[in-house]
Amino acid sequence: MTNHSGLKKRRFFQARTFKKVKRVNITTNRYNLHEYAEGTLGVGNIEQSVKLPEGENINDWLAMNTIEFQNTAKLLFQLVQERCTTETCPKMTAGPRYEYYWKEGKKLVQTTHNPQKISNDYMNRLLLWVDELTEDPKIFPPMENDPFPKHFKKYVAVIFKRLFRVYAHIFTCHFRDIQDMGTEPHFNSCYKHFLLFVLHFKLLKKSDLEPLKVLNEKLLKNTKTQKKK
């Protein structure tokens, strides 16, 4: 929407709390995008909900959705956090074939030569790291009409690459936990939304998604089946 007052308004994605997105009272383009996304999800059309609305700015759409997926990842991890300990998770893995090492820094190209091998604290560091990026005004400009950085989509891709690891670890190492809590359908729905989004905007490579290859194929097959009906 056009800002007829000529004054800059705060972008929707900057107004949030640690646990959930905080609604804003003013009508901004960012808020309208959020309402549009929630509306398409509300009718069960996940595939449609990831697509850029006609006439909207791609960076605004990526930014708003990055915050949405960030908050979702936080909430999902909190459900299993008490079961993700140094005893249960001495390594940060996504099954027996994949282990994640920690690298600090907000640069697009990581220069750390000795990544750290850490246990369950990896997820806390990861989510705090995402917070630092999304709260950096040079990367996620908080005011409408402020320009996004030149390589904004690359920053978004790096964030999604790490957010994927939250899902990968939970599904491969805490699957029985989410079943015990009766939250498996919710986890599947959230992850399907995430998967369709990263595939639609080509944010992750095939190799990045490899730890959940079987689940990915199942969810995508179900999506194709539903489209044919």
mmCIF file of the C-alpha atoms, coordinates in Angstrom:
data_MODEL
# 
_entry.id   MODEL 
# 
loop_
_atom_site.group_PDB 
_atom_site.id 
_atom_site.type_symbol 
_atom_site.label_atom_id 
_atom_site.label_alt_id 
_atom_site.label_comp_id 
_atom_site.label_asym_id 
_atom_site.label_entity_id 
_atom_site.label_seq_id 
_atom_site.pdbx_PDB_ins_code 
_atom_site.Cartn_x 
_atom_site.Cartn_y 
_atom_site.Cartn_z 
_atom_site.occupancy 
_atom_site.B_iso_or_equiv 
_atom_site.pdbx_formal_charge 
_atom_site.auth_seq_id 
_atom_site.auth_comp_id 
_atom_site.auth_asym_id 
_atom_site.auth_atom_id 
_atom_site.pdbx_PDB_model_num 
ATOM 1   C CA . MET A 1 1   ? 0.000  0.000   0.000  1.00 0.00 ? 1   MET A CA 1 
ATOM 2   C CA . THR A 1 2   ? 1.128  3.552   -0.627 1.00 0.00 ? 2   THR A CA 1 
ATOM 3   C CA . ASN A 1 3   ? 2.067  5.642   2.373  1.00 0.00 ? 3   ASN A CA 1 
ATOM 4   C CA . HIS A 1 4   ? 0.026  8.772   1.651  1.00 0.00 ? 4   HIS A CA 1 
ATOM 5   C CA . SER A 1 5   ? 1.292  10.625  4.718  1.00 0.00 ? 5   SER A CA 1 
ATOM 6   C CA . GLY A 1 6   ? 4.814  10.710  3.318  1.00 0.00 ? 6   GLY A CA 1 
ATOM 7   C CA . LEU A 1 7   ? 6.117  9.441   6.655  1.00 0.00 ? 7   LEU A CA 1 
ATOM 8   C CA . LYS A 1 8   ? 8.027  6.212   6.959  1.00 0.00 ? 8   LYS A CA 1 
ATOM 9   C CA . LYS A 1 9   ? 6.186  3.442   8.741  1.00 0.00 ? 9   LYS A CA 1 
ATOM 10  C CA . ARG A 1 10  ? 7.715  0.562   10.603 1.00 0.00 ? 10  ARG A CA 1 
ATOM 11  C CA . ARG A 1 11  ? 7.797  -2.653  8.646  1.00 0.00 ? 11  ARG A CA 1 
ATOM 12  C CA . PHE A 1 12  ? 5.670  -5.441  10.030 1.00 0.00 ? 12  PHE A CA 1 
ATOM 13  C CA . PHE A 1 13  ? 8.503  -7.935  10.369 1.00 0.00 ? 13  PHE A CA 1 
ATOM 14  C CA . GLN A 1 14  ? 10.351 -5.775  12.903 1.00 0.00 ? 14  GLN A CA 1 
ATOM 15  C CA . ALA A 1 15  ? 7.513  -5.874  15.452 1.00 0.00 ? 15  ALA A CA 1 
ATOM 16  C CA . ARG A 1 16  ? 7.730  -9.213  17.176 1.00 0.00 ? 16  ARG A CA 1 
ATOM 17  C CA . THR A 1 17  ? 8.613  -11.008 20.370 1.00 0.00 ? 17  THR A CA 1 
ATOM 18  C CA . PHE A 1 18  ? 10.856 -13.966 21.029 1.00 0.00 ? 18  PHE A CA 1 
ATOM 19  C CA . LYS A 1 19  ? 7.988  -16.444 21.066 1.00 0.00 ? 19  LYS A CA 1 
ATOM 20  C CA . LYS A 1 20  ? 5.544  -15.181 18.494 1.00 0.00 ? 20  LYS A CA 1 
ATOM 21  C CA . VAL A 1 21  ? 4.857  -12.480 15.971 1.00 0.00 ? 21  VAL A CA 1 
ATOM 22  C CA . LYS A 1 22  ? 3.473  -9.375  17.594 1.00 0.00 ? 22  LYS A CA 1 
ATOM 23  C CA . ARG A 1 23  ? 0.572  -7.861  15.695 1.00 0.00 ? 23  ARG A CA 1 
ATOM 24  C CA . VAL A 1 24  ? 0.805  -4.218  14.712 1.00 0.00 ? 24  VAL A CA 1 
ATOM 25  C CA . ASN A 1 25  ? -2.092 -1.783  14.859 1.00 0.00 ? 25  ASN A CA 1 
ATOM 26  C CA . ILE A 1 26  ? -1.223 0.280   11.817 1.00 0.00 ? 26  ILE A CA 1 
ATOM 27  C CA . THR A 1 27  ? -2.045 -0.859  8.292  1.00 0.00 ? 27  THR A CA 1 
ATOM 28  C CA . THR A 1 28  ? 1.213  -1.269  6.394  1.00 0.00 ? 28  THR A CA 1 
ATOM 29  C CA . ASN A 1 29  ? 2.128  -3.287  3.348  1.00 0.00 ? 29  ASN A CA 1 
ATOM 30  C CA . ARG A 1 30  ? 4.016  -5.739  5.537  1.00 0.00 ? 30  ARG A CA 1 
ATOM 31  C CA . TYR A 1 31  ? 0.960  -6.301  7.697  1.00 0.00 ? 31  TYR A CA 1 
ATOM 32  C CA . ASN A 1 32  ? -1.218 -6.783  4.624  1.00 0.00 ? 32  ASN A CA 1 
ATOM 33  C CA . LEU A 1 33  ? 1.204  -9.408  3.325  1.00 0.00 ? 33  LEU A CA 1 
ATOM 34  C CA . HIS A 1 34  ? 1.008  -11.192 6.650  1.00 0.00 ? 34  HIS A CA 1 
ATOM 35  C CA . GLU A 1 35  ? -2.794 -11.135 6.537  1.00 0.00 ? 35  GLU A CA 1 
ATOM 36  C CA . TYR A 1 36  ? -2.737 -12.466 2.984  1.00 0.00 ? 36  TYR A CA 1 
ATOM 37  C CA . ALA A 1 37  ? -0.417 -15.336 3.956  1.00 0.00 ? 37  ALA A CA 1 
ATOM 38  C CA . GLU A 1 38  ? -2.554 -16.257 6.958  1.00 0.00 ? 38  GLU A CA 1 
ATOM 39  C CA . GLY A 1 39  ? -5.654 -16.144 4.801  1.00 0.00 ? 39  GLY A CA 1 
ATOM 40  C CA . THR A 1 40  ? -4.331 -18.594 2.223  1.00 0.00 ? 40  THR A CA 1 
ATOM 41  C CA . LEU A 1 41  ? -3.102 -20.898 4.973  1.00 0.00 ? 41  LEU A CA 1 
ATOM 42  C CA . GLY A 1 42  ? -6.442 -20.632 6.685  1.00 0.00 ? 42  GLY A CA 1 
ATOM 43  C CA . VAL A 1 43  ? -8.189 -22.320 3.791  1.00 0.00 ? 43  VAL A CA 1 
ATOM 44  C CA . GLY A 1 44  ? -5.618 -25.091 3.692  1.00 0.00 ? 44  GLY A CA 1 
ATOM 45  C CA . ASN A 1 45  ? -3.928 -23.887 0.503  1.00 0.00 ? 45  ASN A CA 1 
ATOM 46  C CA . ILE A 1 46  ? -0.306 -24.138 1.631  1.00 0.00 ? 46  ILE A CA 1 
ATOM 47  C CA . GLU A 1 47  ? 1.069  -24.229 -1.903 1.00 0.00 ? 47  GLU A CA 1 
ATOM 48  C CA . GLN A 1 48  ? -0.700 -20.992 -2.820 1.00 0.00 ? 48  GLN A CA 1 
ATOM 49  C CA . SER A 1 49  ? 0.381  -19.324 0.421  1.00 0.00 ? 49  SER A CA 1 
ATOM 50  C CA . VAL A 1 50  ? 4.089  -19.438 -0.459 1.00 0.00 ? 50  VAL A CA 1 
ATOM 51  C CA . LYS A 1 51  ? 3.722  -17.635 -3.783 1.00 0.00 ? 51  LYS A CA 1 
ATOM 52  C CA . LEU A 1 52  ? 4.477  -13.944 -4.121 1.00 0.00 ? 52  LEU A CA 1 
ATOM 53  C CA . PRO A 1 53  ? 1.191  -11.999 -4.235 1.00 0.00 ? 53  PRO A CA 1 
ATOM 54  C CA . GLU A 1 54  ? 0.677  -10.200 -7.516 1.00 0.00 ? 54  GLU A CA 1 
ATOM 55  C CA . GLY A 1 55  ? 2.225  -6.754  -7.611 1.00 0.00 ? 55  GLY A CA 1 
ATOM 56  C CA . GLU A 1 56  ? 4.142  -7.132  -4.320 1.00 0.00 ? 56  GLU A CA 1 
ATOM 57  C CA . ASN A 1 57  ? 7.839  -6.631  -3.701 1.00 0.00 ? 57  ASN A CA 1 
ATOM 58  C CA . ILE A 1 58  ? 9.815  -9.876  -3.508 1.00 0.00 ? 58  ILE A CA 1 
ATOM 59  C CA . ASN A 1 59  ? 12.091 -8.649  -0.701 1.00 0.00 ? 59  ASN A CA 1 
ATOM 60  C CA . ASP A 1 60  ? 9.164  -7.608  1.466  1.00 0.00 ? 60  ASP A CA 1 
ATOM 61  C CA . TRP A 1 61  ? 7.596  -11.043 0.948  1.00 0.00 ? 61  TRP A CA 1 
ATOM 62  C CA . LEU A 1 62  ? 10.836 -12.863 1.758  1.00 0.00 ? 62  LEU A CA 1 
ATOM 63  C CA . ALA A 1 63  ? 11.414 -10.712 4.840  1.00 0.00 ? 63  ALA A CA 1 
ATOM 64  C CA . MET A 1 64  ? 7.931  -11.189 6.253  1.00 0.00 ? 64  MET A CA 1 
ATOM 65  C CA . ASN A 1 65  ? 8.042  -14.937 5.690  1.00 0.00 ? 65  ASN A CA 1 
ATOM 66  C CA . THR A 1 66  ? 11.533 -15.231 7.151  1.00 0.00 ? 66  THR A CA 1 
ATOM 67  C CA . ILE A 1 67  ? 10.213 -13.821 10.428 1.00 0.00 ? 67  ILE A CA 1 
ATOM 68  C CA . GLU A 1 68  ? 7.179  -16.110 10.315 1.00 0.00 ? 68  GLU A CA 1 
ATOM 69  C CA . PHE A 1 69  ? 9.307  -19.217 9.792  1.00 0.00 ? 69  PHE A CA 1 
ATOM 70  C CA . GLN A 1 70  ? 11.798 -18.029 12.397 1.00 0.00 ? 70  GLN A CA 1 
ATOM 71  C CA . ASN A 1 71  ? 9.066  -17.743 15.022 1.00 0.00 ? 71  ASN A CA 1 
ATOM 72  C CA . THR A 1 72  ? 7.614  -21.106 14.057 1.00 0.00 ? 72  THR A CA 1 
ATOM 73  C CA . ALA A 1 73  ? 11.012 -22.777 14.414 1.00 0.00 ? 73  ALA A CA 1 
ATOM 74  C CA . LYS A 1 74  ? 11.397 -21.275 17.899 1.00 0.00 ? 74  LYS A CA 1 
ATOM 75  C CA . LEU A 1 75  ? 8.023  -22.534 19.021 1.00 0.00 ? 75  LEU A CA 1 
ATOM 76  C CA . LEU A 1 76  ? 8.574  -26.008 17.620 1.00 0.00 ? 76  LEU A CA 1 
ATOM 77  C CA . PHE A 1 77  ? 11.979 -26.341 19.243 1.00 0.00 ? 77  PHE A CA 1 
ATOM 78  C CA . GLN A 1 78  ? 10.571 -25.225 22.580 1.00 0.00 ? 78  GLN A CA 1 
ATOM 79  C CA . LEU A 1 79  ? 8.252  -28.239 22.482 1.00 0.00 ? 79  LEU A CA 1 
ATOM 80  C CA . VAL A 1 80  ? 11.206 -30.644 22.546 1.00 0.00 ? 80  VAL A CA 1 
ATOM 81  C CA . GLN A 1 81  ? 13.770 -28.443 24.264 1.00 0.00 ? 81  GLN A CA 1 
ATOM 82  C CA . GLU A 1 82  ? 13.563 -30.239 27.603 1.00 0.00 ? 82  GLU A CA 1 
ATOM 83  C CA . ARG A 1 83  ? 14.227 -33.538 25.831 1.00 0.00 ? 83  ARG A CA 1 
ATOM 84  C CA . CYS A 1 84  ? 17.168 -32.172 23.854 1.00 0.00 ? 84  CYS A CA 1 
ATOM 85  C CA . THR A 1 85  ? 19.994 -32.435 26.397 1.00 0.00 ? 85  THR A CA 1 
ATOM 86  C CA . THR A 1 86  ? 23.685 -33.194 26.409 1.00 0.00 ? 86  THR A CA 1 
ATOM 87  C CA . GLU A 1 87  ? 22.744 -36.744 27.375 1.00 0.00 ? 87  GLU A CA 1 
ATOM 88  C CA . THR A 1 88  ? 20.184 -37.307 24.610 1.00 0.00 ? 88  THR A CA 1 
ATOM 89  C CA . CYS A 1 89  ? 21.995 -35.172 22.013 1.00 0.00 ? 89  CYS A CA 1 
ATOM 90  C CA . PRO A 1 90  ? 25.778 -35.219 22.667 1.00 0.00 ? 90  PRO A CA 1 
ATOM 91  C CA . LYS A 1 91  ? 26.181 -34.174 19.033 1.00 0.00 ? 91  LYS A CA 1 
ATOM 92  C CA . MET A 1 92  ? 24.028 -31.924 16.889 1.00 0.00 ? 92  MET A CA 1 
ATOM 93  C CA . THR A 1 93  ? 22.970 -34.391 14.230 1.00 0.00 ? 93  THR A CA 1 
ATOM 94  C CA . ALA A 1 94  ? 20.251 -35.067 11.695 1.00 0.00 ? 94  ALA A CA 1 
ATOM 95  C CA . GLY A 1 95  ? 20.379 -38.826 11.820 1.00 0.00 ? 95  GLY A CA 1 
ATOM 96  C CA . PRO A 1 96  ? 23.504 -41.023 11.769 1.00 0.00 ? 96  PRO A CA 1 
ATOM 97  C CA . ARG A 1 97  ? 24.901 -39.583 8.532  1.00 0.00 ? 97  ARG A CA 1 
ATOM 98  C CA . TYR A 1 98  ? 24.741 -35.840 9.225  1.00 0.00 ? 98  TYR A CA 1 
ATOM 99  C CA . GLU A 1 99  ? 26.394 -33.792 11.945 1.00 0.00 ? 99  GLU A CA 1 
ATOM 100 C CA . TYR A 1 100 ? 26.290 -30.003 12.181 1.00 0.00 ? 100 TYR A CA 1 
ATOM 101 C CA . TYR A 1 101 ? 29.213 -27.867 13.345 1.00 0.00 ? 101 TYR A CA 1 
ATOM 102 C CA . TRP A 1 102 ? 28.799 -24.329 14.605 1.00 0.00 ? 102 TRP A CA 1 
ATOM 103 C CA . LYS A 1 103 ? 30.182 -21.240 12.845 1.00 0.00 ? 103 LYS A CA 1 
ATOM 104 C CA . GLU A 1 104 ? 29.825 -17.713 14.212 1.00 0.00 ? 104 GLU A CA 1 
ATOM 105 C CA . GLY A 1 105 ? 29.470 -14.521 12.216 1.00 0.00 ? 105 GLY A CA 1 
ATOM 106 C CA . LYS A 1 106 ? 26.897 -12.816 10.004 1.00 0.00 ? 106 LYS A CA 1 
ATOM 107 C CA . LYS A 1 107 ? 28.929 -12.832 6.787  1.00 0.00 ? 107 LYS A CA 1 
ATOM 108 C CA . LEU A 1 108 ? 27.454 -14.553 3.753  1.00 0.00 ? 108 LEU A CA 1 
ATOM 109 C CA . VAL A 1 109 ? 30.684 -16.468 3.274  1.00 0.00 ? 109 VAL A CA 1 
ATOM 110 C CA . GLN A 1 110 ? 31.812 -17.951 6.577  1.00 0.00 ? 110 GLN A CA 1 
ATOM 111 C CA . THR A 1 111 ? 35.529 -17.592 7.227  1.00 0.00 ? 111 THR A CA 1 
ATOM 112 C CA . THR A 1 112 ? 35.791 -19.607 10.449 1.00 0.00 ? 112 THR A CA 1 
ATOM 113 C CA . HIS A 1 113 ? 38.464 -22.246 9.873  1.00 0.00 ? 113 HIS A CA 1 
ATOM 114 C CA . ASN A 1 114 ? 37.692 -24.284 12.972 1.00 0.00 ? 114 ASN A CA 1 
ATOM 115 C CA . PRO A 1 115 ? 33.930 -24.731 13.348 1.00 0.00 ? 115 PRO A CA 1 
ATOM 116 C CA . GLN A 1 116 ? 32.867 -25.868 16.809 1.00 0.00 ? 116 GLN A CA 1 
ATOM 117 C CA . LYS A 1 117 ? 31.515 -29.304 17.552 1.00 0.00 ? 117 LYS A CA 1 
ATOM 118 C CA . ILE A 1 118 ? 28.799 -28.664 20.138 1.00 0.00 ? 118 ILE A CA 1 
ATOM 119 C CA . SER A 1 119 ? 25.836 -30.568 21.545 1.00 0.00 ? 119 SER A CA 1 
ATOM 120 C CA . ASN A 1 120 ? 22.278 -29.446 22.351 1.00 0.00 ? 120 ASN A CA 1 
ATOM 121 C CA . ASP A 1 121 ? 23.361 -25.798 22.770 1.00 0.00 ? 121 ASP A CA 1 
ATOM 122 C CA . TYR A 1 122 ? 23.623 -25.660 18.981 1.00 0.00 ? 122 TYR A CA 1 
ATOM 123 C CA . MET A 1 123 ? 19.905 -24.909 18.614 1.00 0.00 ? 123 MET A CA 1 
ATOM 124 C CA . ASN A 1 124 ? 19.989 -22.057 21.118 1.00 0.00 ? 124 ASN A CA 1 
ATOM 125 C CA . ARG A 1 125 ? 22.945 -20.519 19.313 1.00 0.00 ? 125 ARG A CA 1 
ATOM 126 C CA . LEU A 1 126 ? 21.266 -21.011 15.957 1.00 0.00 ? 126 LEU A CA 1 
ATOM 127 C CA . LEU A 1 127 ? 18.044 -19.262 16.983 1.00 0.00 ? 127 LEU A CA 1 
ATOM 128 C CA . LEU A 1 128 ? 19.939 -16.410 18.647 1.00 0.00 ? 128 LEU A CA 1 
ATOM 129 C CA . TRP A 1 129 ? 22.045 -16.077 15.498 1.00 0.00 ? 129 TRP A CA 1 
ATOM 130 C CA . VAL A 1 130 ? 18.901 -15.755 13.385 1.00 0.00 ? 130 VAL A CA 1 
ATOM 131 C CA . ASP A 1 131 ? 17.629 -13.120 15.834 1.00 0.00 ? 131 ASP A CA 1 
ATOM 132 C CA . GLU A 1 132 ? 20.814 -11.109 15.329 1.00 0.00 ? 132 GLU A CA 1 
ATOM 133 C CA . LEU A 1 133 ? 20.417 -11.142 11.553 1.00 0.00 ? 133 LEU A CA 1 
ATOM 134 C CA . THR A 1 134 ? 16.735 -10.268 11.468 1.00 0.00 ? 134 THR A CA 1 
ATOM 135 C CA . GLU A 1 135 ? 17.246 -7.480  14.030 1.00 0.00 ? 135 GLU A CA 1 
ATOM 136 C CA . ASP A 1 136 ? 20.154 -5.973  12.085 1.00 0.00 ? 136 ASP A CA 1 
ATOM 137 C CA . PRO A 1 137 ? 18.686 -2.876  10.354 1.00 0.00 ? 137 PRO A CA 1 
ATOM 138 C CA . LYS A 1 138 ? 21.362 -3.080  7.646  1.00 0.00 ? 138 LYS A CA 1 
ATOM 139 C CA . ILE A 1 139 ? 20.067 -6.497  6.619  1.00 0.00 ? 139 ILE A CA 1 
ATOM 140 C CA . PHE A 1 140 ? 16.376 -6.284  7.555  1.00 0.00 ? 140 PHE A CA 1 
ATOM 141 C CA . PRO A 1 141 ? 15.581 -2.543  7.289  1.00 0.00 ? 141 PRO A CA 1 
ATOM 142 C CA . PRO A 1 142 ? 12.844 -1.788  9.828  1.00 0.00 ? 142 PRO A CA 1 
ATOM 143 C CA . MET A 1 143 ? 11.263 1.195   8.100  1.00 0.00 ? 143 MET A CA 1 
ATOM 144 C CA . GLU A 1 144 ? 9.211  1.133   4.951  1.00 0.00 ? 144 GLU A CA 1 
ATOM 145 C CA . ASN A 1 145 ? 10.943 2.612   1.921  1.00 0.00 ? 145 ASN A CA 1 
ATOM 146 C CA . ASP A 1 146 ? 14.383 1.901   3.421  1.00 0.00 ? 146 ASP A CA 1 
ATOM 147 C CA . PRO A 1 147 ? 16.291 -0.187  0.861  1.00 0.00 ? 147 PRO A CA 1 
ATOM 148 C CA . PHE A 1 148 ? 17.160 -3.817  1.362  1.00 0.00 ? 148 PHE A CA 1 
ATOM 149 C CA . PRO A 1 149 ? 20.824 -4.817  0.995  1.00 0.00 ? 149 PRO A CA 1 
ATOM 150 C CA . LYS A 1 150 ? 22.030 -5.863  -2.440 1.00 0.00 ? 150 LYS A CA 1 
ATOM 151 C CA . HIS A 1 151 ? 22.361 -9.537  -1.546 1.00 0.00 ? 151 HIS A CA 1 
ATOM 152 C CA . PHE A 1 152 ? 19.269 -9.760  0.650  1.00 0.00 ? 152 PHE A CA 1 
ATOM 153 C CA . LYS A 1 153 ? 18.045 -13.033 -0.838 1.00 0.00 ? 153 LYS A CA 1 
ATOM 154 C CA . LYS A 1 154 ? 21.406 -14.641 -0.056 1.00 0.00 ? 154 LYS A CA 1 
ATOM 155 C CA . TYR A 1 155 ? 21.040 -13.648 3.599  1.00 0.00 ? 155 TYR A CA 1 
ATOM 156 C CA . VAL A 1 156 ? 17.551 -15.138 3.580  1.00 0.00 ? 156 VAL A CA 1 
ATOM 157 C CA . ALA A 1 157 ? 18.922 -18.344 2.056  1.00 0.00 ? 157 ALA A CA 1 
ATOM 158 C CA . VAL A 1 158 ? 21.552 -18.638 4.793  1.00 0.00 ? 158 VAL A CA 1 
ATOM 159 C CA . ILE A 1 159 ? 18.862 -18.180 7.456  1.00 0.00 ? 159 ILE A CA 1 
ATOM 160 C CA . PHE A 1 160 ? 16.643 -20.846 5.913  1.00 0.00 ? 160 PHE A CA 1 
ATOM 161 C CA . LYS A 1 161 ? 19.583 -23.196 5.602  1.00 0.00 ? 161 LYS A CA 1 
ATOM 162 C CA . ARG A 1 162 ? 20.023 -23.039 9.361  1.00 0.00 ? 162 ARG A CA 1 
ATOM 163 C CA . LEU A 1 163 ? 16.315 -23.077 10.169 1.00 0.00 ? 163 LEU A CA 1 
ATOM 164 C CA . PHE A 1 164 ? 16.080 -26.313 8.200  1.00 0.00 ? 164 PHE A CA 1 
ATOM 165 C CA . ARG A 1 165 ? 18.468 -27.857 10.724 1.00 0.00 ? 165 ARG A CA 1 
ATOM 166 C CA . VAL A 1 166 ? 15.894 -27.296 13.468 1.00 0.00 ? 166 VAL A CA 1 
ATOM 167 C CA . TYR A 1 167 ? 13.423 -29.459 11.551 1.00 0.00 ? 167 TYR A CA 1 
ATOM 168 C CA . ALA A 1 168 ? 16.077 -31.970 10.541 1.00 0.00 ? 168 ALA A CA 1 
ATOM 169 C CA . HIS A 1 169 ? 17.242 -32.492 14.125 1.00 0.00 ? 169 HIS A CA 1 
ATOM 170 C CA . ILE A 1 170 ? 13.730 -32.731 15.559 1.00 0.00 ? 170 ILE A CA 1 
ATOM 171 C CA . PHE A 1 171 ? 12.459 -35.169 12.948 1.00 0.00 ? 171 PHE A CA 1 
ATOM 172 C CA . THR A 1 172 ? 15.505 -37.436 13.065 1.00 0.00 ? 172 THR A CA 1 
ATOM 173 C CA . CYS A 1 173 ? 16.343 -37.298 16.771 1.00 0.00 ? 173 CYS A CA 1 
ATOM 174 C CA . HIS A 1 174 ? 13.066 -36.425 18.517 1.00 0.00 ? 174 HIS A CA 1 
ATOM 175 C CA . PHE A 1 175 ? 10.476 -38.046 16.270 1.00 0.00 ? 175 PHE A CA 1 
ATOM 176 C CA . ARG A 1 176 ? 9.236  -40.309 19.048 1.00 0.00 ? 176 ARG A CA 1 
ATOM 177 C CA . ASP A 1 177 ? 9.006  -37.290 21.340 1.00 0.00 ? 177 ASP A CA 1 
ATOM 178 C CA . ILE A 1 178 ? 6.712  -35.400 18.969 1.00 0.00 ? 178 ILE A CA 1 
ATOM 179 C CA . GLN A 1 179 ? 4.635  -38.541 18.528 1.00 0.00 ? 179 GLN A CA 1 
ATOM 180 C CA . ASP A 1 180 ? 4.332  -38.914 22.305 1.00 0.00 ? 180 ASP A CA 1 
ATOM 181 C CA . MET A 1 181 ? 3.124  -35.318 22.531 1.00 0.00 ? 181 MET A CA 1 
ATOM 182 C CA . GLY A 1 182 ? 0.606  -35.868 19.740 1.00 0.00 ? 182 GLY A CA 1 
ATOM 183 C CA . THR A 1 183 ? 2.102  -33.011 17.707 1.00 0.00 ? 183 THR A CA 1 
ATOM 184 C CA . GLU A 1 184 ? 3.303  -34.969 14.660 1.00 0.00 ? 184 GLU A CA 1 
ATOM 185 C CA . PRO A 1 185 ? 0.536  -33.636 12.333 1.00 0.00 ? 185 PRO A CA 1 
ATOM 186 C CA . HIS A 1 186 ? 1.359  -30.064 13.367 1.00 0.00 ? 186 HIS A CA 1 
ATOM 187 C CA . PHE A 1 187 ? 5.092  -30.591 12.805 1.00 0.00 ? 187 PHE A CA 1 
ATOM 188 C CA . ASN A 1 188 ? 4.387  -32.119 9.389  1.00 0.00 ? 188 ASN A CA 1 
ATOM 189 C CA . SER A 1 189 ? 2.153  -29.203 8.406  1.00 0.00 ? 189 SER A CA 1 
ATOM 190 C CA . CYS A 1 190 ? 4.683  -26.580 9.512  1.00 0.00 ? 190 CYS A CA 1 
ATOM 191 C CA . TYR A 1 191 ? 7.525  -28.348 7.754  1.00 0.00 ? 191 TYR A CA 1 
ATOM 192 C CA . LYS A 1 192 ? 5.518  -28.825 4.558  1.00 0.00 ? 192 LYS A CA 1 
ATOM 193 C CA . HIS A 1 193 ? 4.906  -25.075 4.469  1.00 0.00 ? 193 HIS A CA 1 
ATOM 194 C CA . PHE A 1 194 ? 8.633  -24.476 5.029  1.00 0.00 ? 194 PHE A CA 1 
ATOM 195 C CA . LEU A 1 195 ? 9.625  -26.991 2.334  1.00 0.00 ? 195 LEU A CA 1 
ATOM 196 C CA . LEU A 1 196 ? 7.278  -25.587 -0.296 1.00 0.00 ? 196 LEU A CA 1 
ATOM 197 C CA . PHE A 1 197 ? 8.532  -22.079 0.413  1.00 0.00 ? 197 PHE A CA 1 
ATOM 198 C CA . VAL A 1 198 ? 12.250 -22.877 0.064  1.00 0.00 ? 198 VAL A CA 1 
ATOM 199 C CA . LEU A 1 199 ? 11.633 -24.907 -3.083 1.00 0.00 ? 199 LEU A CA 1 
ATOM 200 C CA . HIS A 1 200 ? 9.445  -22.237 -4.690 1.00 0.00 ? 200 HIS A CA 1 
ATOM 201 C CA . PHE A 1 201 ? 12.063 -19.515 -4.167 1.00 0.00 ? 201 PHE A CA 1 
ATOM 202 C CA . LYS A 1 202 ? 15.050 -21.845 -4.643 1.00 0.00 ? 202 LYS A CA 1 
ATOM 203 C CA . LEU A 1 203 ? 16.551 -20.904 -1.282 1.00 0.00 ? 203 LEU A CA 1 
ATOM 204 C CA . LEU A 1 204 ? 18.169 -24.260 -0.521 1.00 0.00 ? 204 LEU A CA 1 
ATOM 205 C CA . LYS A 1 205 ? 20.124 -26.781 -2.552 1.00 0.00 ? 205 LYS A CA 1 
ATOM 206 C CA . LYS A 1 206 ? 19.079 -30.386 -2.907 1.00 0.00 ? 206 LYS A CA 1 
ATOM 207 C CA . SER A 1 207 ? 22.058 -31.396 -0.763 1.00 0.00 ? 207 SER A CA 1 
ATOM 208 C CA . ASP A 1 208 ? 20.876 -29.089 2.061  1.00 0.00 ? 208 ASP A CA 1 
ATOM 209 C CA . LEU A 1 209 ? 17.576 -30.977 2.237  1.00 0.00 ? 209 LEU A CA 1 
ATOM 210 C CA . GLU A 1 210 ? 19.113 -34.440 2.014  1.00 0.00 ? 210 GLU A CA 1 
ATOM 211 C CA . PRO A 1 211 ? 18.706 -35.357 5.732  1.00 0.00 ? 211 PRO A CA 1 
ATOM 212 C CA . LEU A 1 212 ? 14.905 -35.322 5.297  1.00 0.00 ? 212 LEU A CA 1 
ATOM 213 C CA . LYS A 1 213 ? 14.820 -36.699 1.761  1.00 0.00 ? 213 LYS A CA 1 
ATOM 214 C CA . VAL A 1 214 ? 12.299 -39.463 2.494  1.00 0.00 ? 214 VAL A CA 1 
ATOM 215 C CA . LEU A 1 215 ? 9.929  -37.117 4.328  1.00 0.00 ? 215 LEU A CA 1 
ATOM 216 C CA . ASN A 1 216 ? 10.312 -34.489 1.598  1.00 0.00 ? 216 ASN A CA 1 
ATOM 217 C CA . GLU A 1 217 ? 9.338  -36.959 -1.118 1.00 0.00 ? 217 GLU A CA 1 
ATOM 218 C CA . LYS A 1 218 ? 6.322  -38.100 0.876  1.00 0.00 ? 218 LYS A CA 1 
ATOM 219 C CA . LEU A 1 219 ? 5.064  -34.563 1.528  1.00 0.00 ? 219 LEU A CA 1 
ATOM 220 C CA . LEU A 1 220 ? 5.587  -33.467 -2.078 1.00 0.00 ? 220 LEU A CA 1 
ATOM 221 C CA . LYS A 1 221 ? 3.848  -36.592 -3.374 1.00 0.00 ? 221 LYS A CA 1 
ATOM 222 C CA . ASN A 1 222 ? 0.867  -35.849 -1.145 1.00 0.00 ? 222 ASN A CA 1 
ATOM 223 C CA . THR A 1 223 ? 0.785  -32.297 -2.471 1.00 0.00 ? 223 THR A CA 1 
ATOM 224 C CA . LYS A 1 224 ? 0.685  -33.502 -6.077 1.00 0.00 ? 224 LYS A CA 1 
ATOM 225 C CA . THR A 1 225 ? -2.045 -35.997 -5.235 1.00 0.00 ? 225 THR A CA 1 
ATOM 226 C CA . GLN A 1 226 ? -4.166 -33.302 -3.593 1.00 0.00 ? 226 GLN A CA 1 
ATOM 227 C CA . LYS A 1 227 ? -3.777 -31.033 -6.642 1.00 0.00 ? 227 LYS A CA 1 
ATOM 228 C CA . LYS A 1 228 ? -5.157 -33.736 -8.941 1.00 0.00 ? 228 LYS A CA 1 
ATOM 229 C CA . LYS A 1 229 ? -8.311 -34.171 -6.874 1.00 0.00 ? 229 LYS A CA 1 
# 
